């Protein structure tokens, strides 16, 4: 084990880990290394649909909101790849998803601190206030070739999220994986690799309500109607609701709204997060309208479009059927059930934070909430010593800023402030025009006291 001691070891090189690496790179007082189990940077390859755009402006790149002069900005990427003028003429704030992936790969290729094919299995105390990060070194096909260890003062964990399915669908997916004759059951995260088999099945049912479900529906309905493949879409949501994108709502992706969110009880936070789904779990309004326009066009001239779109409808069960799958559907308002037959299922059922078991060796050194989940403080530190930091999966403690690409640089700047003991990048503490919570100043007498109480 080399005795070299890093200032920072980053675990996970998705957009949030890569952003931290890019912001750490120019800092002479930060010796850092970043580890990822993958072969190289890859951002949601299964959903790299032609023409899909990211849901945030280009300024939400890896670095600009922390350092607009950074050489690793999206504009620098466009300049370096000869696309700046066409982007300028294009006059759209939102890059293509494939372009964002290319941009991240362009940044990754320039950073000497990234180590791929490293799966971190444990973070332990190493004595003298240091931490030891143990990683498996992976070969082709994920074979474990050996292990390596890194000593460090700080660890930043940005392991992101992994596809998740409700139990009935994940059981069906296992059956389908074991017996391909059953008909494909795949998560949207693997959509592009399964697209052909879904279309060839002749009848696909999409389950889910968000952007991914809508993008897959839009893609399949076009090709499906050409090939005569039936495409149905089932969602529990009361409607195909659009992502909320109005400016005063976007101000909630801010440090001051995070402070309000953090001042609430876990129970209130959970209720609030459920009520805020439209802020980042809906469908872009343009896509909702594009789907309607596509159905309008495909049905012109009285043509039959082989599709059913169901809202308020939960999938209560999935079982093998003679020619594929039988889904038990239940209507949320009517309370009635029906059996829906299909030959393939696309589960656009979202993502859940990846396990943080690799931190278990640190035991009760880490803060946890009532549900035992790691609970970072305002500056994303999981431990009182401020050496273990969590980035990107802290929605339960920080709210809507957690998954937002645009907030990545602010969060990375907070971590680098703790690593360096100074503020290498200025962190705005107030960005919104509105005030979240009640303004300071004279507390009104307990207004809630009833008149009767006063008169009593
Ligand atoms: C299809 C899709 C589109 C999205 N579009 C947007 C958008 O437009 N705008 C927006 O704001 N948000 C968007 N999001 C949400 C969010 O920004 C992304 O999920 C983003 O990828 C989160 O980045 P991350 O770095 O936290 O995690 P990830 O991208 O999941 O990266 C985590 C990395 O950690 C690595 N890792 C995990 N465990 C280990 C381990 N033990 N050892 C080593 N490496 C490990 C993984 O290999 C992975 O590379 C989108 C999400 C999806 C699914």
PDB file of N, CA, C and O in Angstrom, residues 43 67 93 105 149 186 228 230 250 302 318-319 335 378 391 399 403 405 410 438:
ATOM      1  N   UNK A  43     -23.083   8.591 -19.904  1.00  0.00           N
ATOM      2  CA  UNK A  43     -24.250   9.173 -19.244  1.00  0.00           C
ATOM      3  C   UNK A  43     -25.540   8.602 -19.838  1.00  0.00           C
ATOM      4  O   UNK A  43     -25.879   8.886 -20.985  1.00  0.00           O
ATOM      5  N   UNK A  67     -17.446  28.538 -11.613  1.00  0.00           N
ATOM      6  CA  UNK A  67     -16.336  29.270 -12.211  1.00  0.00           C
ATOM      7  C   UNK A  67     -16.579  29.506 -13.694  1.00  0.00           C
ATOM      8  O   UNK A  67     -16.234  28.653 -14.530  1.00  0.00           O
ATOM      9  N   UNK A  93     -31.181  27.087 -25.535  1.00  0.00           N
ATOM     10  CA  UNK A  93     -30.417  26.992 -24.280  1.00  0.00           C
ATOM     11  C   UNK A  93     -30.073  25.556 -23.919  1.00  0.00           C
ATOM     12  O   UNK A  93     -29.182  25.305 -23.142  1.00  0.00           O
ATOM     13  N   UNK A 105     -17.397  13.616 -21.748  1.00  0.00           N
ATOM     14  CA  UNK A 105     -16.265  12.773 -22.157  1.00  0.00           C
ATOM     15  C   UNK A 105     -15.067  13.650 -22.529  1.00  0.00           C
ATOM     16  O   UNK A 105     -13.917  13.306 -22.247  1.00  0.00           O
ATOM     17  N   UNK A 149      -5.636   0.428  -2.649  1.00  0.00           N
ATOM     18  CA  UNK A 149      -6.099   1.236  -1.513  1.00  0.00           C
ATOM     19  C   UNK A 149      -5.549   2.648  -1.641  1.00  0.00           C
ATOM     20  O   UNK A 149      -4.451   2.840  -2.183  1.00  0.00           O
ATOM     21  N   UNK A 186     -38.022  -4.878 -19.735  1.00  0.00           N
ATOM     22  CA  UNK A 186     -36.799  -4.113 -19.501  1.00  0.00           C
ATOM     23  C   UNK A 186     -37.089  -2.753 -18.896  1.00  0.00           C
ATOM     24  O   UNK A 186     -38.170  -2.203 -19.068  1.00  0.00           O
ATOM     25  N   UNK A 228     -46.831  -1.766 -37.365  1.00  0.00           N
ATOM     26  CA  UNK A 228     -48.021  -2.460 -36.863  1.00  0.00           C
ATOM     27  C   UNK A 228     -47.822  -2.991 -35.457  1.00  0.00           C
ATOM     28  O   UNK A 228     -48.518  -3.906 -35.009  1.00  0.00           O
ATOM     29  N   UNK A 230     -48.253  -2.675 -31.580  1.00  0.00           N
ATOM     30  CA  UNK A 230     -49.128  -1.980 -30.643  1.00  0.00           C
ATOM     31  C   UNK A 230     -48.266  -1.372 -29.522  1.00  0.00           C
ATOM     32  O   UNK A 230     -47.330  -2.019 -29.034  1.00  0.00           O
ATOM     33  N   UNK A 250     -38.484  27.580 -10.264  1.00  0.00           N
ATOM     34  CA  UNK A 250     -37.073  27.201 -10.441  1.00  0.00           C
ATOM     35  C   UNK A 250     -36.210  27.819  -9.353  1.00  0.00           C
ATOM     36  O   UNK A 250     -35.141  27.308  -9.013  1.00  0.00           O
ATOM     37  N   UNK A 302     -58.451   8.840 -40.887  1.00  0.00           N
ATOM     38  CA  UNK A 302     -59.204   7.737 -40.264  1.00  0.00           C
ATOM     39  C   UNK A 302     -58.327   6.525 -39.953  1.00  0.00           C
ATOM     40  O   UNK A 302     -58.818   5.456 -39.594  1.00  0.00           O
ATOM     41  N   UNK A 318     -48.283  -8.920 -12.424  1.00  0.00           N
ATOM     42  CA  UNK A 318     -47.795  -9.290 -13.751  1.00  0.00           C
ATOM     43  C   UNK A 318     -47.596 -10.797 -13.755  1.00  0.00           C
ATOM     44  O   UNK A 318     -46.971 -11.331 -12.847  1.00  0.00           O
ATOM     45  N   UNK A 319     -48.190 -11.488 -14.718  1.00  0.00           N
ATOM     46  CA  UNK A 319     -47.951 -12.938 -14.781  1.00  0.00           C
ATOM     47  C   UNK A 319     -47.752 -13.362 -16.225  1.00  0.00           C
ATOM     48  O   UNK A 319     -48.185 -12.681 -17.157  1.00  0.00           O
ATOM     49  N   UNK A 335     -61.703   2.179  -8.831  1.00  0.00           N
ATOM     50  CA  UNK A 335     -61.496   1.043  -7.929  1.00  0.00           C
ATOM     51  C   UNK A 335     -61.728  -0.300  -8.632  1.00  0.00           C
ATOM     52  O   UNK A 335     -61.752  -1.351  -7.999  1.00  0.00           O
ATOM     53  N   UNK A 378     -25.702  20.553   6.093  1.00  0.00           N
ATOM     54  CA  UNK A 378     -25.971  21.528   5.017  1.00  0.00           C
ATOM     55  C   UNK A 378     -24.870  21.510   3.968  1.00  0.00           C
ATOM     56  O   UNK A 378     -25.129  21.648   2.780  1.00  0.00           O
ATOM     57  N   UNK A 391     -22.779  13.505  -2.504  1.00  0.00           N
ATOM     58  CA  UNK A 391     -23.221  14.409  -3.572  1.00  0.00           C
ATOM     59  C   UNK A 391     -24.223  13.706  -4.484  1.00  0.00           C
ATOM     60  O   UNK A 391     -23.892  12.666  -5.057  1.00  0.00           O
ATOM     61  N   UNK A 399     -33.740  18.094  -0.493  1.00  0.00           N
ATOM     62  CA  UNK A 399     -34.843  18.425  -1.398  1.00  0.00           C
ATOM     63  C   UNK A 399     -34.451  18.446  -2.863  1.00  0.00           C
ATOM     64  O   UNK A 399     -33.531  17.749  -3.290  1.00  0.00           O
ATOM     65  N   UNK A 403     -30.943  16.089  -7.320  1.00  0.00           N
ATOM     66  CA  UNK A 403     -30.649  15.473  -8.630  1.00  0.00           C
ATOM     67  C   UNK A 403     -30.349  16.483  -9.728  1.00  0.00           C
ATOM     68  O   UNK A 403     -30.068  16.102 -10.859  1.00  0.00           O
ATOM     69  N   UNK A 405     -28.671  18.885 -12.197  1.00  0.00           N
ATOM     70  CA  UNK A 405     -27.327  19.091 -12.749  1.00  0.00           C
ATOM     71  C   UNK A 405     -26.839  20.518 -12.487  1.00  0.00           C
ATOM     72  O   UNK A 405     -25.663  20.754 -12.225  1.00  0.00           O
ATOM     73  N   UNK A 410     -22.319  24.196  -7.298  1.00  0.00           N
ATOM     74  CA  UNK A 410     -22.449  24.833  -5.979  1.00  0.00           C
ATOM     75  C   UNK A 410     -22.092  23.827  -4.880  1.00  0.00           C
ATOM     76  O   UNK A 410     -21.330  24.121  -3.966  1.00  0.00           O
ATOM     77  N   UNK A 438     -40.583  32.641   6.843  1.00  0.00           N
ATOM     78  CA  UNK A 438     -41.026  33.998   7.199  1.00  0.00           C
ATOM     79  C   UNK A 438     -39.810  34.898   7.361  1.00  0.00           C
ATOM     80  O   UNK A 438     -38.761  34.439   7.808  1.00  0.00           O
TER      81      UNK A 438
END
